PDB file of C-alpha atoms in Angstrom:
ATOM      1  CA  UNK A 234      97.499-136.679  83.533  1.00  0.00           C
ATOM      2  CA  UNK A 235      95.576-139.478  81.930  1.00  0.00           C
ATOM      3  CA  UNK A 236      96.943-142.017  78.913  1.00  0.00           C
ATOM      4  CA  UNK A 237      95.140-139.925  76.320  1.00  0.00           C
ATOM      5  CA  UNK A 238      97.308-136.805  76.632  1.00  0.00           C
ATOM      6  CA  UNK A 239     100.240-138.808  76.666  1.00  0.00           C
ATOM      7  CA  UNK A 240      99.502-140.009  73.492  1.00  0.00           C
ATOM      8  CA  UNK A 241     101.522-139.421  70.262  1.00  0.00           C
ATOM      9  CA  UNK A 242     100.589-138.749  66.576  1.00  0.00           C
ATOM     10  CA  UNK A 243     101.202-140.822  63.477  1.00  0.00           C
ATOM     11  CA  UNK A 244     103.179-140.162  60.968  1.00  0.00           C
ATOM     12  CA  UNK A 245      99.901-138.818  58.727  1.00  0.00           C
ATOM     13  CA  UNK A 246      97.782-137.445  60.917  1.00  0.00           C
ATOM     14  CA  UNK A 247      99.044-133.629  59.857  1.00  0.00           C
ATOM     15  CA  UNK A 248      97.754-134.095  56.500  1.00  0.00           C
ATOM     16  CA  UNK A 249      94.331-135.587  57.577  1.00  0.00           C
ATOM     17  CA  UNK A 250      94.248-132.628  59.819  1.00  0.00           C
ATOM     18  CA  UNK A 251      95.246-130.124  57.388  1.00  0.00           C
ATOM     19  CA  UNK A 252      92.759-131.222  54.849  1.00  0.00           C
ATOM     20  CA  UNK A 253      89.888-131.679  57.169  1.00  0.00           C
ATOM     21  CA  UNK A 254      90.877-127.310  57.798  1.00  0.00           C
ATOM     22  CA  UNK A 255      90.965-126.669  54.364  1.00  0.00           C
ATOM     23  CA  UNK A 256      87.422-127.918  53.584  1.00  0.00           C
ATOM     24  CA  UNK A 257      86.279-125.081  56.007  1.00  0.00           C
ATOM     25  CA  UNK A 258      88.593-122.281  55.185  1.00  0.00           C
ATOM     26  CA  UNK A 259      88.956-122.441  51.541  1.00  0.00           C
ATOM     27  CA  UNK A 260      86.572-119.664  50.452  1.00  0.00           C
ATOM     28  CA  UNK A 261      88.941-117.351  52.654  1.00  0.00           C
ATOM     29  CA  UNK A 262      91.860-118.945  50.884  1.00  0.00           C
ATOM     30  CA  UNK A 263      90.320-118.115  47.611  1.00  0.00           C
ATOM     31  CA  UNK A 264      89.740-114.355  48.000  1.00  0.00           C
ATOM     32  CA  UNK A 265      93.075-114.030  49.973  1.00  0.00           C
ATOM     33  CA  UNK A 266      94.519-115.098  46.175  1.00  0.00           C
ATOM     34  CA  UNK A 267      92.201-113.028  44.405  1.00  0.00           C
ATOM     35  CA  UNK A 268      93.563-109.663  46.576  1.00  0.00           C
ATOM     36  CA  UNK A 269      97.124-110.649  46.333  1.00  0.00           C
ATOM     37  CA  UNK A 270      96.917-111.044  42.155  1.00  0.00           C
ATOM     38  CA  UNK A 271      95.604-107.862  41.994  1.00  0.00           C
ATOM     39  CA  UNK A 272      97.910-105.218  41.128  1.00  0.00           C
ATOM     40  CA  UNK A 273      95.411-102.277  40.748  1.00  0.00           C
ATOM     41  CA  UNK A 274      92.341-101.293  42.907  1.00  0.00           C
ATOM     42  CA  UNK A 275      91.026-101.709  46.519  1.00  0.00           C
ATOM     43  CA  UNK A 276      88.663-104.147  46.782  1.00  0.00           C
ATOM     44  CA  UNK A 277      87.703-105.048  50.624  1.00  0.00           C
ATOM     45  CA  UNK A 278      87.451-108.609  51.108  1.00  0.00           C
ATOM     46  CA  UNK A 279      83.792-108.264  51.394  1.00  0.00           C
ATOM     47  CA  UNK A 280      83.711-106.774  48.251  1.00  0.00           C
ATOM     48  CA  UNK A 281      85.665-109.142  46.500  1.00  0.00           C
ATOM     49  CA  UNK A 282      83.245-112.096  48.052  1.00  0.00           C
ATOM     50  CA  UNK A 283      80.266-110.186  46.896  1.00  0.00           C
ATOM     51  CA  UNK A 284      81.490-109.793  43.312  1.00  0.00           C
ATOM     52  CA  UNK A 285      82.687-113.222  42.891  1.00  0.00           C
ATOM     53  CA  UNK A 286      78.892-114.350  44.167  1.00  0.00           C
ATOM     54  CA  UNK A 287      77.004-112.361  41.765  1.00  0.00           C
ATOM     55  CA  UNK A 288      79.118-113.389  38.429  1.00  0.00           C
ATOM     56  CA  UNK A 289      79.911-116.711  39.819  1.00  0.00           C
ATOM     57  CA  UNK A 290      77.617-117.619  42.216  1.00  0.00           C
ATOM     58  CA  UNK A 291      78.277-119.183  46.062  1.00  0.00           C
ATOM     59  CA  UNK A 292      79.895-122.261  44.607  1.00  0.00           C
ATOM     60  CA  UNK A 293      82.698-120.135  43.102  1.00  0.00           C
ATOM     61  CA  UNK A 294      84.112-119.736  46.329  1.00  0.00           C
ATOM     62  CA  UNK A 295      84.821-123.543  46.392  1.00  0.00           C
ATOM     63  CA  UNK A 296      86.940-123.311  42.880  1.00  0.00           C
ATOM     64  CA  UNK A 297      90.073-125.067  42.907  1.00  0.00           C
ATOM     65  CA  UNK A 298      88.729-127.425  46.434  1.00  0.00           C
ATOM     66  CA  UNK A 299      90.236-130.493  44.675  1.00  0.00           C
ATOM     67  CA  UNK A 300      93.731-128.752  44.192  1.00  0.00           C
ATOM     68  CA  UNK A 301      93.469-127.535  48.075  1.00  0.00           C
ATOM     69  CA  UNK A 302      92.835-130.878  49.312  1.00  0.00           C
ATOM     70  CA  UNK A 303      95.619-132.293  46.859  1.00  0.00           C
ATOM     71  CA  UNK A 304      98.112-129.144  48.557  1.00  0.00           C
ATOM     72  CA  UNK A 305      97.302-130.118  52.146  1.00  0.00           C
ATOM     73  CA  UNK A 306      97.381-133.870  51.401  1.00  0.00           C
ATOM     74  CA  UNK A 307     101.283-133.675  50.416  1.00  0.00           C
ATOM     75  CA  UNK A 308     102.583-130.104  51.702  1.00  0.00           C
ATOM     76  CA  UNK A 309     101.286-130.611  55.348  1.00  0.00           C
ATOM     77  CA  UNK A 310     101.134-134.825  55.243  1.00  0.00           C
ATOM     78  CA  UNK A 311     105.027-133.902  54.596  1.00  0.00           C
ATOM     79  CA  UNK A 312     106.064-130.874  56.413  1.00  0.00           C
ATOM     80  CA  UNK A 313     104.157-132.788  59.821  1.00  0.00           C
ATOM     81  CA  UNK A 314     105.574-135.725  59.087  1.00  0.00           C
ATOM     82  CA  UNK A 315     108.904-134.651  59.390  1.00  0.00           C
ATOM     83  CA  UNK A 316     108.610-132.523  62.347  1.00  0.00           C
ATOM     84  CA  UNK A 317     106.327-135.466  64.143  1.00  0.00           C
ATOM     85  CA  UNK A 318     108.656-138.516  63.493  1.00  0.00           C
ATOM     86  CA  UNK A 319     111.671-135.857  64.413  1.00  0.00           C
ATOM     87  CA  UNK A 320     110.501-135.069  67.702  1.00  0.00           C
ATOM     88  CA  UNK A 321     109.402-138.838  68.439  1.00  0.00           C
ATOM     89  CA  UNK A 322     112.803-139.650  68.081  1.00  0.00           C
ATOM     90  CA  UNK A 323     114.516-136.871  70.173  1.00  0.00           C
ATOM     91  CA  UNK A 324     111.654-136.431  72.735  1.00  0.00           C
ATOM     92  CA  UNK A 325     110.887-138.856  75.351  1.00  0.00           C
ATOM     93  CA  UNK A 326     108.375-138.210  78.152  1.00  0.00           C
ATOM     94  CA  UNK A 327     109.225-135.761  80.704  1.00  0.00           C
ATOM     95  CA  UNK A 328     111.970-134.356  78.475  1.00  0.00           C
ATOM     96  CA  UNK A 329     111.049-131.924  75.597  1.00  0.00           C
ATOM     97  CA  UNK A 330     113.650-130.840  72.664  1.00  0.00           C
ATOM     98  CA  UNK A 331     114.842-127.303  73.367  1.00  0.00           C
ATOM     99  CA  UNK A 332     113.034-124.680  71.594  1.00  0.00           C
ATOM    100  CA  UNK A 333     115.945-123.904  69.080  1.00  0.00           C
ATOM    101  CA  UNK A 334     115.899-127.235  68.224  1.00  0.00           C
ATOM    102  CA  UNK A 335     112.009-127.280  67.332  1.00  0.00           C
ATOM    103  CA  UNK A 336     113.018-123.913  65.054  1.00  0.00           C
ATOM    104  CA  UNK A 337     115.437-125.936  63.108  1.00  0.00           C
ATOM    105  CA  UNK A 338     113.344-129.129  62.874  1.00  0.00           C
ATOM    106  CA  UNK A 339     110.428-126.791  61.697  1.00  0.00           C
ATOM    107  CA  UNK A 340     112.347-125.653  59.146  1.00  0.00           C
ATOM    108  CA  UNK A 341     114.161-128.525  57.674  1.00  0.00           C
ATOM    109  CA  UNK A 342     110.304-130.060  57.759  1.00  0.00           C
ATOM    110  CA  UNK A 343     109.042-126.565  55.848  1.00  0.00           C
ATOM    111  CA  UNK A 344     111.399-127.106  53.332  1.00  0.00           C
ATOM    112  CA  UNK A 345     110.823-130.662  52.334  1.00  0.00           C
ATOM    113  CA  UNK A 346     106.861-129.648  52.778  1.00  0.00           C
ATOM    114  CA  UNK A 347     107.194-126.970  50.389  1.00  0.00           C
ATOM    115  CA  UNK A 348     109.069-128.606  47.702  1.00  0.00           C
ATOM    116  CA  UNK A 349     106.517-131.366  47.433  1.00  0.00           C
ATOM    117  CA  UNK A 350     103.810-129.275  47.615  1.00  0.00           C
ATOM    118  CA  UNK A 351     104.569-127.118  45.192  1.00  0.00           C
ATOM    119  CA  UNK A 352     102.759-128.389  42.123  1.00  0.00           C
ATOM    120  CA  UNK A 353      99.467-128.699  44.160  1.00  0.00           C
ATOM    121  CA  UNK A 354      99.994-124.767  45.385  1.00  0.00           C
ATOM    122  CA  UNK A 355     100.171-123.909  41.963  1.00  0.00           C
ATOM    123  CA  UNK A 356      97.577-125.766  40.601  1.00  0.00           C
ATOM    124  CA  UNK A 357      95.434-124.112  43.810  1.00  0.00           C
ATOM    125  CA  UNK A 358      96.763-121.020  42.826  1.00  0.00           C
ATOM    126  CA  UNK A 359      95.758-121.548  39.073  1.00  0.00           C
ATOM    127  CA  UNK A 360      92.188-122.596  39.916  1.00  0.00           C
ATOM    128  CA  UNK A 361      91.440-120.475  42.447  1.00  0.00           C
ATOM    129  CA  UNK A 362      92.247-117.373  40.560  1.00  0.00           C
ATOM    130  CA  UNK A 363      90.094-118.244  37.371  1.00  0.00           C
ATOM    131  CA  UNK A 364      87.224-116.702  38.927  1.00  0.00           C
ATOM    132  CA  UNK A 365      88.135-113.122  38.738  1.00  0.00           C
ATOM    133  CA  UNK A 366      89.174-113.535  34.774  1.00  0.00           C
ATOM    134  CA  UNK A 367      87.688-113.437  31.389  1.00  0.00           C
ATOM    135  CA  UNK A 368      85.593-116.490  30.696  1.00  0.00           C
ATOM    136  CA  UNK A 369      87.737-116.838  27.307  1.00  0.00           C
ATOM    137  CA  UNK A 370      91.333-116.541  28.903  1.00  0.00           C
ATOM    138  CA  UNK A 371      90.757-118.670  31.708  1.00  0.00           C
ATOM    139  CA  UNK A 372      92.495-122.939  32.038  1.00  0.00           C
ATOM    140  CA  UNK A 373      89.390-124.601  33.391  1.00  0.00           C
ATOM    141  CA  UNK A 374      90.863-127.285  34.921  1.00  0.00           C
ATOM    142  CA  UNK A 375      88.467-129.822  35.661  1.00  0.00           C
ATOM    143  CA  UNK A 376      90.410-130.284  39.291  1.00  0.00           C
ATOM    144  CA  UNK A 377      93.576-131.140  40.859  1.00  0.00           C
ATOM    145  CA  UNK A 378      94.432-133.813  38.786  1.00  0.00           C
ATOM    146  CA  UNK A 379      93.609-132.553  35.218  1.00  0.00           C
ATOM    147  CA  UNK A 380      95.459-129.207  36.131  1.00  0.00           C
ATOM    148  CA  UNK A 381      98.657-131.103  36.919  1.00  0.00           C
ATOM    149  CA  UNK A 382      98.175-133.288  33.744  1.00  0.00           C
ATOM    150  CA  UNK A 383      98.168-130.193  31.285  1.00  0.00           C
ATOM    151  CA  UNK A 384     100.837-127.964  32.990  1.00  0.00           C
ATOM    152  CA  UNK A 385     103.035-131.100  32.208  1.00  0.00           C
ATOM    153  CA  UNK A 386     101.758-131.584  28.842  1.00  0.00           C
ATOM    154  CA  UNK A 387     101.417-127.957  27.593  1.00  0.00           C
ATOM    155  CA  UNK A 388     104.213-126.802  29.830  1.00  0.00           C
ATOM    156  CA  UNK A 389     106.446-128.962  30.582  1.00  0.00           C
ATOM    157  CA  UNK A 390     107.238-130.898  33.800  1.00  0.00           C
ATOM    158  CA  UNK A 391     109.628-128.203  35.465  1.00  0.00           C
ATOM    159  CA  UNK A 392     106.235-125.601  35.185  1.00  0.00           C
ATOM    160  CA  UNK A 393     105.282-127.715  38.284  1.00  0.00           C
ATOM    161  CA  UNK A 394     107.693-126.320  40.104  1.00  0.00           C
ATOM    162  CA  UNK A 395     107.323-122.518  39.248  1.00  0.00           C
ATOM    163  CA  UNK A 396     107.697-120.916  42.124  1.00  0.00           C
ATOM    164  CA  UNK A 397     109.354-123.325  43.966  1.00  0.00           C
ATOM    165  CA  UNK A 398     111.919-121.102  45.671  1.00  0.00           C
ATOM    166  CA  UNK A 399     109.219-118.720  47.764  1.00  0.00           C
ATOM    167  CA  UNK A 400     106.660-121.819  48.146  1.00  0.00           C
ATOM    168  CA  UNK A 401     110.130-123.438  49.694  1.00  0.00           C
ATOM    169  CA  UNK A 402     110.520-120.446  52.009  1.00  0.00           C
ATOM    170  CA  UNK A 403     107.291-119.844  52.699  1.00  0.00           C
ATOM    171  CA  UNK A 404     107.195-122.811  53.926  1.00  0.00           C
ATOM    172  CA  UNK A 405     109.920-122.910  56.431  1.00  0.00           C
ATOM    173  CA  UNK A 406     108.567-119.883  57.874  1.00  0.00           C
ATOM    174  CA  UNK A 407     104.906-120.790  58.295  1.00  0.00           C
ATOM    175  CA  UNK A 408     106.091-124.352  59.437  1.00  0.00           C
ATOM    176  CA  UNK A 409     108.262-122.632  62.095  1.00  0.00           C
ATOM    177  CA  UNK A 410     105.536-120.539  62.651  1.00  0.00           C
ATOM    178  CA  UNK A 411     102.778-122.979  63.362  1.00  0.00           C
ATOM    179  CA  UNK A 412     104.534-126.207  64.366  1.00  0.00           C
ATOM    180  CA  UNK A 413     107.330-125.202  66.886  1.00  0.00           C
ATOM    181  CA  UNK A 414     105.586-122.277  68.061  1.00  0.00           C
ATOM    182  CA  UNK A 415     102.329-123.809  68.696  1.00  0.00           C
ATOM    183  CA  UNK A 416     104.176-126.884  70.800  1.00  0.00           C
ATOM    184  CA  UNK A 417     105.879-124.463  72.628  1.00  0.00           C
ATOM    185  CA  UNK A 418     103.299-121.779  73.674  1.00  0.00           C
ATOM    186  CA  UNK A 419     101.271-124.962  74.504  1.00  0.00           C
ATOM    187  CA  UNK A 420     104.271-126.014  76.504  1.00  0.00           C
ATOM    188  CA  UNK A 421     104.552-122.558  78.140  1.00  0.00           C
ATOM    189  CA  UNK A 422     100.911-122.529  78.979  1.00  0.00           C
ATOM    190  CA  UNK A 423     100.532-126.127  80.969  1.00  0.00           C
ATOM    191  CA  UNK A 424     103.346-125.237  82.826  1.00  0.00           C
ATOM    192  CA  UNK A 425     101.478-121.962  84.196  1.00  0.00           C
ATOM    193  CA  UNK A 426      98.902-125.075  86.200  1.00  0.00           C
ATOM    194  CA  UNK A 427      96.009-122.542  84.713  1.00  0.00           C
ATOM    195  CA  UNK A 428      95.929-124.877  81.825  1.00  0.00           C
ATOM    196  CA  UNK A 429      95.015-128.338  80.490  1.00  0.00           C
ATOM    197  CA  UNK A 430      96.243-130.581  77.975  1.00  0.00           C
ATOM    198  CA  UNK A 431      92.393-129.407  76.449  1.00  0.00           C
ATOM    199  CA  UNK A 432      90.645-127.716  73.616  1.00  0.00           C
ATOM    200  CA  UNK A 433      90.457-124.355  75.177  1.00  0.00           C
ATOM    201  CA  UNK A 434      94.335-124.670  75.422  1.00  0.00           C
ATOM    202  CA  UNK A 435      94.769-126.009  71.957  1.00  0.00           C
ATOM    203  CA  UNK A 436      92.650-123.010  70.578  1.00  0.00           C
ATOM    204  CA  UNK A 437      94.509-120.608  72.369  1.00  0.00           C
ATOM    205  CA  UNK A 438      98.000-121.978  70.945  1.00  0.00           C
ATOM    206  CA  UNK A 439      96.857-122.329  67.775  1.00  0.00           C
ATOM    207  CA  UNK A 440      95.723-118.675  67.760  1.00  0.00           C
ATOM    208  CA  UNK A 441      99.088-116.805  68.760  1.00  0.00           C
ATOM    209  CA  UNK A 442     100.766-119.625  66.800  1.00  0.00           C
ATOM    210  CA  UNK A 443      98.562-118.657  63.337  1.00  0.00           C
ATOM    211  CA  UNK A 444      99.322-114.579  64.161  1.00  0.00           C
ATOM    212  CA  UNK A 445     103.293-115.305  63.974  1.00  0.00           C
ATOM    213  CA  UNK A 446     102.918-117.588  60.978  1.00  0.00           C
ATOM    214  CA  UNK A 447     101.252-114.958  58.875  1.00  0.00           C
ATOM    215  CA  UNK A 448     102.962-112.006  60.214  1.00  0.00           C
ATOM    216  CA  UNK A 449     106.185-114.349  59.076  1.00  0.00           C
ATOM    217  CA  UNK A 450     105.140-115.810  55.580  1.00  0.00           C
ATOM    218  CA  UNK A 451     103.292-112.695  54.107  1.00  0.00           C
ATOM    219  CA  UNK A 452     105.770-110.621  52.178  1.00  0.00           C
ATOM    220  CA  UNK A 453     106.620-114.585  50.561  1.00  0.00           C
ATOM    221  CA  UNK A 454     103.309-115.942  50.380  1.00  0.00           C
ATOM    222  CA  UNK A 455     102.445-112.435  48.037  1.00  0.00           C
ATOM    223  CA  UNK A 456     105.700-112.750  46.096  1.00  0.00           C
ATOM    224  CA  UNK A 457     104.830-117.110  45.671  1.00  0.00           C
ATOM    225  CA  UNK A 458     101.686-116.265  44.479  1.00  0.00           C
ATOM    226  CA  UNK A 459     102.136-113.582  42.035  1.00  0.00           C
ATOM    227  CA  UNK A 460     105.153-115.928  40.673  1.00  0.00           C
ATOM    228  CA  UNK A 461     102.767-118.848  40.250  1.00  0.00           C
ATOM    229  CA  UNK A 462     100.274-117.375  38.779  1.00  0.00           C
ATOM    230  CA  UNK A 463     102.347-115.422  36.236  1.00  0.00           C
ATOM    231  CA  UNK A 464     102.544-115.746  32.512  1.00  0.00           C
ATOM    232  CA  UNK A 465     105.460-117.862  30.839  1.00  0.00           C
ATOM    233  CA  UNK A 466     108.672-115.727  30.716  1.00  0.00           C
ATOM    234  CA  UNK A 467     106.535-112.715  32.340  1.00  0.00           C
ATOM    235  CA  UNK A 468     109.381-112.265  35.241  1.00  0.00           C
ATOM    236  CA  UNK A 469     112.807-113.100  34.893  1.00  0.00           C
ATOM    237  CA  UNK A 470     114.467-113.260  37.981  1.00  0.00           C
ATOM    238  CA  UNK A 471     112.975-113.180  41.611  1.00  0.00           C
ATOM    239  CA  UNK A 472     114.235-109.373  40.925  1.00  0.00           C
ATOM    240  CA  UNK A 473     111.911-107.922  38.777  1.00  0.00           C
ATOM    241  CA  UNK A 474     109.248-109.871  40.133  1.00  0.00           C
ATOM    242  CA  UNK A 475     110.590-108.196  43.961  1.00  0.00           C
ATOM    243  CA  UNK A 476     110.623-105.109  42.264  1.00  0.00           C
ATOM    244  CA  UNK A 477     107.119-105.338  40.445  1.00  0.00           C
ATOM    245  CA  UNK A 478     105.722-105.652  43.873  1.00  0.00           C
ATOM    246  CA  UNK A 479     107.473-103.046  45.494  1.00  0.00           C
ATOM    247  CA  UNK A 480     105.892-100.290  42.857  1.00  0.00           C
ATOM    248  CA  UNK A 481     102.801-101.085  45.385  1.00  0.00           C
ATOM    249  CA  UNK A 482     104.957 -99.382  48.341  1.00  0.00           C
ATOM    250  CA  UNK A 483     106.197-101.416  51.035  1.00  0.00           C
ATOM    251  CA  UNK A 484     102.931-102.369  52.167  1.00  0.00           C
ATOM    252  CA  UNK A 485     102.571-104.388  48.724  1.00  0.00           C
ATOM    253  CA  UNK A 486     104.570-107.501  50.400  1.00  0.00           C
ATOM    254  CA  UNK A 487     101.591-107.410  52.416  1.00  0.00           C
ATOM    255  CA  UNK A 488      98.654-107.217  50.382  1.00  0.00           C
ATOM    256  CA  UNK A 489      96.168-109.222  51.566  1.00  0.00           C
ATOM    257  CA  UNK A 490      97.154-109.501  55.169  1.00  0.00           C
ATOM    258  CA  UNK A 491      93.971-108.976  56.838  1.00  0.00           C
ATOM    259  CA  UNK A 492      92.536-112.461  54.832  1.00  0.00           C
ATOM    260  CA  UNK A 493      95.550-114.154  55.190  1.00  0.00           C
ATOM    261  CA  UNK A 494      95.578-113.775  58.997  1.00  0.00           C
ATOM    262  CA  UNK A 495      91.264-114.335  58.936  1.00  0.00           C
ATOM    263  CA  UNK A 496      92.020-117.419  56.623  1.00  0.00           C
ATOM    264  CA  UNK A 497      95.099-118.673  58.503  1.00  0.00           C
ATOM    265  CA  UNK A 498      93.725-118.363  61.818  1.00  0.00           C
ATOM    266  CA  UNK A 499      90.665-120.443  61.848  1.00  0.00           C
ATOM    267  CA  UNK A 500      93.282-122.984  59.307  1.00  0.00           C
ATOM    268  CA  UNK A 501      96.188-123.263  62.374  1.00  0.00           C
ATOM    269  CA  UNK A 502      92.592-123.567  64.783  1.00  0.00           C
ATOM    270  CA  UNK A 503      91.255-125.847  63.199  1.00  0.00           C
ATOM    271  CA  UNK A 504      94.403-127.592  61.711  1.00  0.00           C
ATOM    272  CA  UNK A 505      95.550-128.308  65.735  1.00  0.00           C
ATOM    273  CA  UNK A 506      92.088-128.996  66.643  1.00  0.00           C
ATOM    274  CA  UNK A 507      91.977-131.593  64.622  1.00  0.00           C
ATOM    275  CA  UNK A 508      94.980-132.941  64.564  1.00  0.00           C
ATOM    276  CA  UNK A 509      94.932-133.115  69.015  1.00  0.00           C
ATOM    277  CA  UNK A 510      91.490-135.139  68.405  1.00  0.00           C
ATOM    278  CA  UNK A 511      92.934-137.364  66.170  1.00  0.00           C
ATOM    279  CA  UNK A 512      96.115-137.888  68.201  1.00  0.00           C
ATOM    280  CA  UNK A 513      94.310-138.590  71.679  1.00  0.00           C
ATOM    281  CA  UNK A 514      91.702-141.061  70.185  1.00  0.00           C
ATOM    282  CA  UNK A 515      93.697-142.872  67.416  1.00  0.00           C
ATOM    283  CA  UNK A 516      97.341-141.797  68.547  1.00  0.00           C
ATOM    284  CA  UNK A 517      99.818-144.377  70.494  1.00  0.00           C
ATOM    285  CA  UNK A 518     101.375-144.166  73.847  1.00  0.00           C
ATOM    286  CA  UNK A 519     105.342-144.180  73.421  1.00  0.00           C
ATOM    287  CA  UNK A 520     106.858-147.988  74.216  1.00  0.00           C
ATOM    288  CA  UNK A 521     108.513-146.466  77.670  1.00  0.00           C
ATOM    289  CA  UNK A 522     104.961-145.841  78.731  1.00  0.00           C
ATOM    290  CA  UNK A 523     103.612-149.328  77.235  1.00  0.00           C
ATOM    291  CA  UNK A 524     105.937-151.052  79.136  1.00  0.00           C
ATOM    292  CA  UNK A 525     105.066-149.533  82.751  1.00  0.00           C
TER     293      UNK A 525
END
């Protein structure tokens, strides 16, 4: 095994990762919104593209990029972060942290992901949904930055957080999801000698590890949205809003499933893509290694 694969990330390469992904996927990002915040009709996702083309036009599928990038760029720099500097400091070459251990990492790395990233989800909630209302009644933020300005000023600062509880949990779960699963199929696959530390084994991880991570997050990722992009005082507790969804059936904790797997898929893809490019040409070998 040469050098390269031996290699570890920094701290921020997650979030460079992450954002680099987002550029790509956002249009699926956007209509995966647009189904969830729908409480009536059937649209297809095809339809819903189509629609938002002709009274839009092709750039509408980019609304709300800035808020996005600004998402990724502290909700993944944070949640990788975490997990990376954690396993640098309980991992050392030729001896892996136990699989349980990676779940609890992910998590505690979720968590502190989703509670900084929740006022960029909601302003990329905010912006992305604009699109599919009323010229009159929609916020027109100008991007990420001008979003989070007026929320604070014509909401106060606590409106950042609105939905902080299921962006929190959502985040553990897709975190667990993606992270420890993905460096642990990857594991599991080397160690069949069918494998190498490549792309095509990076893809492949990245795929199973995106189908758990949606199948995971969805019933929270449909209640975080629908919380964020709610009216002031419009649900109560996390209660009524559970219950508001559930009038959909059971299935309604999963609306949007097919884009959120289509979206999240090529995201974890290209996400671990990414970030295994960035950590075998600008990454660092550990010191035990530098020293032999």
């Amino acid at each position: 095994m040469s050098d390269k694969t031996k290699k570890l990330s920094r701290w921020y390469f997650g979030g460079l990762a992450s954002a680099g992904a987002a550029c790509v996927t956002h249009p699926l990002d956007l209509l995966k919104v647009l189904l969830q915040t729908q409480q009536e009709g059937k649209l297809s996702m095809s339809k819903l593209a189509v629609r938002v083309v002709k009274k839009q036009g092709v750039f509408a599928l980019y609304n709300g990029l800035s808020a996005s990038l600004l998402r990724q760029l502290t909700y993944s720099t944070t949640r990788f972060a975490f997990y990376e500097i954690g396993k640098q400091n309980f991992e050392s070459p030729g001896h892996d942290m136990p699989f349980y251990q990676k779940l609890l990492l992910a998590g505690l790395s979720g968590a502190a992901g989703g509670v900084v990233g929740t006022p960029g989800d909601l302003i990329n909630v905010r912006m992305q949904n604009d699109v599919k209302i009323a010229p009159e009644l929609r916020r027109n933020y100008k991007h990420a930055l001008d979003g989070l300005i007026r929320v604070w000023r014509e909401e106060g600062f606590l409106r950042l957080f609105n939905g902080c509880s299921t962006a929190t949990g959502r985040a553990v779960l897709m975190t667990i999801g993606q992270l420890s699963f993905y460096d642990q199929i990857k594991i599991i696959l080397l160690q069949t000698k069918m494998f190498e530390d490549n792309p095509t084994t990076h893809f492949l991880s990245s795929l199973f590890a995106g189908a758990i991570a949606t199948t995971l997050t969805q019933p929270l990722d449909v209640l975080k949205t629908r919380a964020m992009n709610a009216k002031p005082g419009e649900f109560k507790s996390m209660g009524q809003l559970i219950v508001y969804t559930a009038k959909l059936g059971p299935l309604g904790f999963f609306k949007g499933y097919v884009p959120a797997f289509v979206r999240l898929a090529p995201q974890t893809i290209l996400t671990f893509v990414f970030l295994e490019q960035l950590r075998t040409n600008f990454g660092f070998l550990p010191q035990s290694i530098k020293s032999t």
